[in-house]
mmCIF file of C-alpha atoms in Angstrom:
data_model
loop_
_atom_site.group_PDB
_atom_site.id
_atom_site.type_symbol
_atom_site.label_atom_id
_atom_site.label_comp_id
_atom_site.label_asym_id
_atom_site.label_seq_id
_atom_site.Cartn_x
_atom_site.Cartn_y
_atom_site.Cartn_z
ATOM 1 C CA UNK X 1 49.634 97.328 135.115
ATOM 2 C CA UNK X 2 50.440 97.139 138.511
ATOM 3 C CA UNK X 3 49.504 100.560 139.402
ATOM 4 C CA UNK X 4 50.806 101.988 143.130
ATOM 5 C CA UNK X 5 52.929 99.604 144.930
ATOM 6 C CA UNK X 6 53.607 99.942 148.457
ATOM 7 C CA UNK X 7 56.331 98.060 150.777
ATOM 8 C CA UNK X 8 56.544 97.333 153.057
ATOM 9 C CA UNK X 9 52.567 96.376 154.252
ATOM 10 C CA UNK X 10 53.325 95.948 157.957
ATOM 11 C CA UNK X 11 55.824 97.138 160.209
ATOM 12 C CA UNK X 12 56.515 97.519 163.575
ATOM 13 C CA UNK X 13 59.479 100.388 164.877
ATOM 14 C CA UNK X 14 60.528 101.330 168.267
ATOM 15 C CA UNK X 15 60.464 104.909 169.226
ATOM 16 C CA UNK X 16 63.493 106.432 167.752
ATOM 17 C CA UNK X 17 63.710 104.125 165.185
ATOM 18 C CA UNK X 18 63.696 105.474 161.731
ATOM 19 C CA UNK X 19 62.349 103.528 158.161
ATOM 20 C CA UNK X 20 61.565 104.768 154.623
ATOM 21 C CA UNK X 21 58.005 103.976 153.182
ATOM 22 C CA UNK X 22 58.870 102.789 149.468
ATOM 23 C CA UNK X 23 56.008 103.700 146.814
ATOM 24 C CA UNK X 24 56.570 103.107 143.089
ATOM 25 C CA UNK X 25 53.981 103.715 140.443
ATOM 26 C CA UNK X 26 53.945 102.315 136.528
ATOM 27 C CA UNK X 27 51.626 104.988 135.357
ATOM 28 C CA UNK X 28 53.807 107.642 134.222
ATOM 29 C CA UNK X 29 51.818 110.233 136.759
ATOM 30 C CA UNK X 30 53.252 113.377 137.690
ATOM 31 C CA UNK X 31 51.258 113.905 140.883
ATOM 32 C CA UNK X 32 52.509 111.791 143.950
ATOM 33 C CA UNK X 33 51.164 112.186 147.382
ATOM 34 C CA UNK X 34 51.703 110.369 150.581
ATOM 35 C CA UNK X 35 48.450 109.994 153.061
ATOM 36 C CA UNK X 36 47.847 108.988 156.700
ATOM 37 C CA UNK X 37 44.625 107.504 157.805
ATOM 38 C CA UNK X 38 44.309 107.168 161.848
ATOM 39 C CA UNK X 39 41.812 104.632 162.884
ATOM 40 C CA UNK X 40 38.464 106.095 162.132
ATOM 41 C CA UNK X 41 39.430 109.084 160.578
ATOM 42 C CA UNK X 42 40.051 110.816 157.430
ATOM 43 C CA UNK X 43 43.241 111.168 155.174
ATOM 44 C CA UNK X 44 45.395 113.695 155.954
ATOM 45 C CA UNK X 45 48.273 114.485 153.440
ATOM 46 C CA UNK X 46 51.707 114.299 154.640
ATOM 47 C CA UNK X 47 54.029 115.477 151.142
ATOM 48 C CA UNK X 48 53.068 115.425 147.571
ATOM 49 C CA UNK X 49 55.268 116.022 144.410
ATOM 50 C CA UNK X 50 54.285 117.132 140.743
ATOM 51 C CA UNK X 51 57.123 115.785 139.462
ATOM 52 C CA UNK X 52 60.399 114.506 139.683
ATOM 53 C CA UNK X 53 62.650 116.774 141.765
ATOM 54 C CA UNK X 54 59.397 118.733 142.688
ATOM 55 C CA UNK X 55 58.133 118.037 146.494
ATOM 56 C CA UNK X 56 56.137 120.247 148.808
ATOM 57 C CA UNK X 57 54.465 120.262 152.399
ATOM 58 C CA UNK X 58 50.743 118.804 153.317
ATOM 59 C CA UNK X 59 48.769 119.694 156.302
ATOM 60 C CA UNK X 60 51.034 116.729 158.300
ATOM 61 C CA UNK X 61 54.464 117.269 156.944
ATOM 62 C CA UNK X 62 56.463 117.083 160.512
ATOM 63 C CA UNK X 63 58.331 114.074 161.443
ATOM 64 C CA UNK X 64 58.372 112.928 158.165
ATOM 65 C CA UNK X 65 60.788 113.600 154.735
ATOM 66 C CA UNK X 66 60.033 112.298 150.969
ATOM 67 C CA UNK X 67 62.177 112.933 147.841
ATOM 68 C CA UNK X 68 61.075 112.004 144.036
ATOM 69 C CA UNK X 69 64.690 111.482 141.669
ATOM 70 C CA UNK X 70 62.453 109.635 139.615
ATOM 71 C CA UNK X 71 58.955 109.496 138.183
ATOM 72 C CA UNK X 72 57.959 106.337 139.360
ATOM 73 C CA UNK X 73 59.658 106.834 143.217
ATOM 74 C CA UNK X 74 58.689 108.672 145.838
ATOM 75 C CA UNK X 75 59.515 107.112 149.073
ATOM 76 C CA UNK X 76 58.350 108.950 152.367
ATOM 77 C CA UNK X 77 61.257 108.782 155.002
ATOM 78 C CA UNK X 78 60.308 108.555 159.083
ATOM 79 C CA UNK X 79 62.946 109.859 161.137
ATOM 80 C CA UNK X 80 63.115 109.478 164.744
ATOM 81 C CA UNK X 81 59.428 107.355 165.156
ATOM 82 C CA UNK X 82 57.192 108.610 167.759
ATOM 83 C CA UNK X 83 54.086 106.465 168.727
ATOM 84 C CA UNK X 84 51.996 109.435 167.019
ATOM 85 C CA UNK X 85 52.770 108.393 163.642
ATOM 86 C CA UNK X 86 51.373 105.012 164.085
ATOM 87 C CA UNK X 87 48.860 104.917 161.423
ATOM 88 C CA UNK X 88 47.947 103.468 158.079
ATOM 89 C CA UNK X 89 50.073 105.118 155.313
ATOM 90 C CA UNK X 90 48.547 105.666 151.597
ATOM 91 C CA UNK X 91 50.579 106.440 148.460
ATOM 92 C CA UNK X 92 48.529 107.717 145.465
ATOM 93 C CA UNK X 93 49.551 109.015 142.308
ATOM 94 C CA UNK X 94 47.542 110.770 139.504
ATOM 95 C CA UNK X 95 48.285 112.036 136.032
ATOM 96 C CA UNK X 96 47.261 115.777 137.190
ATOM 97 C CA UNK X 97 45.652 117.452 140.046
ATOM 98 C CA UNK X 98 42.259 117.285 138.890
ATOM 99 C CA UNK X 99 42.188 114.558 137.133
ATOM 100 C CA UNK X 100 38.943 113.324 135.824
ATOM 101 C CA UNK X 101 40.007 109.546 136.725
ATOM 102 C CA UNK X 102 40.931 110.344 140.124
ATOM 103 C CA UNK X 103 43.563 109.315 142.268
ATOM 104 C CA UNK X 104 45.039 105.992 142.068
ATOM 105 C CA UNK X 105 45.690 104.268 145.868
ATOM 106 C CA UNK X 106 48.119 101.672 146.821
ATOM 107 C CA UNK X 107 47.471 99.369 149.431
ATOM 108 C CA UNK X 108 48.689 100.992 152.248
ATOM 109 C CA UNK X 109 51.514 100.670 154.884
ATOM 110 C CA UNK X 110 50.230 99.691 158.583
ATOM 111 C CA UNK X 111 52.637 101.141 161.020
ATOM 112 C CA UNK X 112 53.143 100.759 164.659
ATOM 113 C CA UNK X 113 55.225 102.780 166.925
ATOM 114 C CA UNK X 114 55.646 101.233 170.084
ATOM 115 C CA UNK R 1 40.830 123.413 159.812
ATOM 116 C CA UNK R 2 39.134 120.923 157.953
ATOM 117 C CA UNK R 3 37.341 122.127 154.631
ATOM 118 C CA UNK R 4 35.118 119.326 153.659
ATOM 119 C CA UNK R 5 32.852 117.914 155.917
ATOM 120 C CA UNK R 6 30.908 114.766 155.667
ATOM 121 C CA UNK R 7 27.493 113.980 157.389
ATOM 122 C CA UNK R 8 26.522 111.146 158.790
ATOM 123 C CA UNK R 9 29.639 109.841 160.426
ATOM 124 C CA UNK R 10 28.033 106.437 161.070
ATOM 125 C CA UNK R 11 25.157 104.739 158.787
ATOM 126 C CA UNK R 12 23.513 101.354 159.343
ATOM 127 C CA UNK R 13 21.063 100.486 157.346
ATOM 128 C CA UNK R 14 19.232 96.992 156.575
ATOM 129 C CA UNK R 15 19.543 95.693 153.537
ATOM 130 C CA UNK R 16 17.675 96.830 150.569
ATOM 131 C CA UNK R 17 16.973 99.861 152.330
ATOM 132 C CA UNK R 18 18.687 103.502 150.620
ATOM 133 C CA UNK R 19 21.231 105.610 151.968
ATOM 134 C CA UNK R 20 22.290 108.867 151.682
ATOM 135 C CA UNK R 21 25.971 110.781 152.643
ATOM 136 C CA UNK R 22 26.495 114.738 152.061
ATOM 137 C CA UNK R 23 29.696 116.399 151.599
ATOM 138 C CA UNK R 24 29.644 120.152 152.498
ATOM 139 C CA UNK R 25 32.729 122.790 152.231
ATOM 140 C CA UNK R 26 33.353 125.615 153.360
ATOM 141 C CA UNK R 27 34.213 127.510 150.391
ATOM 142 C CA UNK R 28 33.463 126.697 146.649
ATOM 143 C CA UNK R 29 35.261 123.992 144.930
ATOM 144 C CA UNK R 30 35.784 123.605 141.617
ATOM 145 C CA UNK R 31 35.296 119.658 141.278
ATOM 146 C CA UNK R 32 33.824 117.240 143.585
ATOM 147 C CA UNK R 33 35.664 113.327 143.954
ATOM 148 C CA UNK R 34 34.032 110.300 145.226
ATOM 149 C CA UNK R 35 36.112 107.132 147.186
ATOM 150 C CA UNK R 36 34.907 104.190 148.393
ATOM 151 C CA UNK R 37 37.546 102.117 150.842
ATOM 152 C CA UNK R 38 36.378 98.603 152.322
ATOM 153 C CA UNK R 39 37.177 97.481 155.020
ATOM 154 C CA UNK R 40 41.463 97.082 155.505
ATOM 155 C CA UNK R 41 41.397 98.172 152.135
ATOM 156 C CA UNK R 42 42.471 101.411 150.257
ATOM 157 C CA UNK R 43 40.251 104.268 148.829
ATOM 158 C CA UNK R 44 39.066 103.342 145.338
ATOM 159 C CA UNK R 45 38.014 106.582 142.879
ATOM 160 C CA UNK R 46 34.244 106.299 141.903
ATOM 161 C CA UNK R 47 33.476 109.474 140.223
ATOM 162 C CA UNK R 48 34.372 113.124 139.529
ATOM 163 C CA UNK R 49 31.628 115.578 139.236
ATOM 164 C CA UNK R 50 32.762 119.330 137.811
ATOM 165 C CA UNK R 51 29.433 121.446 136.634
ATOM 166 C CA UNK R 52 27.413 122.888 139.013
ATOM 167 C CA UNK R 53 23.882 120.781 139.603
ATOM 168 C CA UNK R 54 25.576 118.284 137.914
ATOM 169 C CA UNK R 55 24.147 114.646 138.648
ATOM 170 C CA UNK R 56 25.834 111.529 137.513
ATOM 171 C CA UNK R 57 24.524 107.723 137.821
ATOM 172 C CA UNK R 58 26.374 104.814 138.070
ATOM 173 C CA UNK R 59 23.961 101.850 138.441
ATOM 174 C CA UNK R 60 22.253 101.878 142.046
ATOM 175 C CA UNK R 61 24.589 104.979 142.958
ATOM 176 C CA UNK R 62 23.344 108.492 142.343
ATOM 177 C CA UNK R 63 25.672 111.201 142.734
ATOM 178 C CA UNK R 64 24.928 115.223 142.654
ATOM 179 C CA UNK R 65 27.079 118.133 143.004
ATOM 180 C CA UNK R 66 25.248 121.479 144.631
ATOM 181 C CA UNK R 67 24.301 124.308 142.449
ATOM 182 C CA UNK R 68 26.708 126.666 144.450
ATOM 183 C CA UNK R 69 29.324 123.886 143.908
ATOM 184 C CA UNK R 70 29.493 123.700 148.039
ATOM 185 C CA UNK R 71 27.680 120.685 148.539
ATOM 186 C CA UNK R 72 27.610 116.847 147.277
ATOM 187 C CA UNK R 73 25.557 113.795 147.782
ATOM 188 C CA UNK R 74 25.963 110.246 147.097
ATOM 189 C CA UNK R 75 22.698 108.027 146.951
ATOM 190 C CA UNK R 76 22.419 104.462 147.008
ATOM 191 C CA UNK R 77 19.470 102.904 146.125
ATOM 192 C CA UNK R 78 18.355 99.353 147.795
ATOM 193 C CA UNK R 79 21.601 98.702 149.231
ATOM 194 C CA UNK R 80 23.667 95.546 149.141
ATOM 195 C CA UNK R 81 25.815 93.868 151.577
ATOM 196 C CA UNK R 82 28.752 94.613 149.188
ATOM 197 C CA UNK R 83 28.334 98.523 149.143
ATOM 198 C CA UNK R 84 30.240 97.768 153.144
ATOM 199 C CA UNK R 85 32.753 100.399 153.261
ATOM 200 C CA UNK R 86 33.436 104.017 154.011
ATOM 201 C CA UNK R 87 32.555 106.968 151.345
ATOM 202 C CA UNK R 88 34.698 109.324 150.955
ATOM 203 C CA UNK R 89 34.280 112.870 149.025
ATOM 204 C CA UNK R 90 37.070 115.323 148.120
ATOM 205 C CA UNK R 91 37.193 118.053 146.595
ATOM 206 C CA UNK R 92 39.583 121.123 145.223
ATOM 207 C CA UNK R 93 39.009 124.624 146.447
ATOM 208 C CA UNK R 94 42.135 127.031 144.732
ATOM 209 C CA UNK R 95 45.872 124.909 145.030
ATOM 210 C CA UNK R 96 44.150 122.468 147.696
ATOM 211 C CA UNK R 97 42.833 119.176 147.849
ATOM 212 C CA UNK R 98 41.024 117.871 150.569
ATOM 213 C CA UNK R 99 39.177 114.560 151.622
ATOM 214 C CA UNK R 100 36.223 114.924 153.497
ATOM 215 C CA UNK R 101 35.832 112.802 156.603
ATOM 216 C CA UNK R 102 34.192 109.828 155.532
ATOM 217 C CA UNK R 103 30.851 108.353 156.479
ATOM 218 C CA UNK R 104 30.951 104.869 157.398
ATOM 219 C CA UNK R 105 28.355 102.088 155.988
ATOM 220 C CA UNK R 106 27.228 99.043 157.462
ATOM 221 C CA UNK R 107 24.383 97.136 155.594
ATOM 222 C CA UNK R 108 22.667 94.872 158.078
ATOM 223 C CA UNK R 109 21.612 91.208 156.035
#
């Protein structure tokens, strides 16, 4: 199993430039969710989904859009970069909320906004 | 605001020596998670605790969740240069799910 897959790893945008964070998971989870992690700092979720068709807010939704046609997809779209969003980006996915094996990581997106 | 808090921030500790980080919250939640990220690397699940006073083991790492189910610890006993990394908690409290702030270990050889 591959489990959360993340492209691209690294990537550098100009302000105003817009990307889409691809995450794909071989799990069959329902739960999706889409992280940022500032230097030093805690996660702070952006969008997560509990299934496909099904997406709703974080505490960080704005500047950002995600969609999930699919079980295993759930990109997270940047429109319009701003040097604030330069962070490290974490996909997860889990089979349920509260599930007693936890949420399963990717490996992260490292974005710069410059 | 932020609903799970995490004390220390910061932890060095020489080698072999314990180490402790507690996870507080504001309100009750009704499981506690534990992470562990290295360094450039992701968070990786450790545990889940769900009963209150519960206390789990896995090898040197203890873990406890508070009787009032507000509080969590993480213990590690004689500590290694590969338990490196930040420890996160996070817990749910009603529809939410938050991740504390992480507390940051460096084991000195």
């Amino acid at each position: 199993n591959a489990g959360v897959t993340q492209t691209p790893k690294f990537r550098i945008l100009k302000i105003g430039q817009s990307m889409t964070l691809q995450c794909t998971q071989d799990m069959n989870h329902n739960y999706m969710y889409w992280y940022r992690q500032d230097p030093g700092m805690g996660l702070k979720l952006i969008y997560y989904s509990v299934g496909a068709g099904i997406t709703d807010k974080g505490e960080v939704p704005n500047g950002y859009n995600v969609s999930r046609s699919t079980t295993e997809d759930f990109p997270l779209r940047l429109e319009l970069a701003a040097p604030s969003q330069t962070s490290v980006y974490f996909c997860a996915s889990s089979g349920y909320r509260d599930s007693p094996y936890g949420y399963t990581f990717g490996s992260g997106t490292r974005l710069t906004v410059v | 605001g932020q609903q799970v808090m995490q004390i220390p921030q910061y932890q060095h500790v020489q080698e072999g020596e314990d180490f402790t980080t507690y996870c507080n919250s504001s309100t009750t939640l009704s499981n506690i998670q534990w992470y562990k990220q290295r360094p450039g690397g992701h968070p990786v699940f450790l545990i889940q605790l769900v009963k209150s006073g519960e206390v789990k083991k896995q090898k040197r790492l203890t873990f406890q969740f508070g009787e009032a189910k507000k509080n969590s610890s993480l213990h590690i006993t004689a500590t290694q240069t590969t338990d490196v990394g930040t420890y996160f908690c996070a817990g749910s409290t009603g529809n939410q799910f938050y991740f504390g702030t992480g507390t940051s270990l460096t084991v000195i050889p």
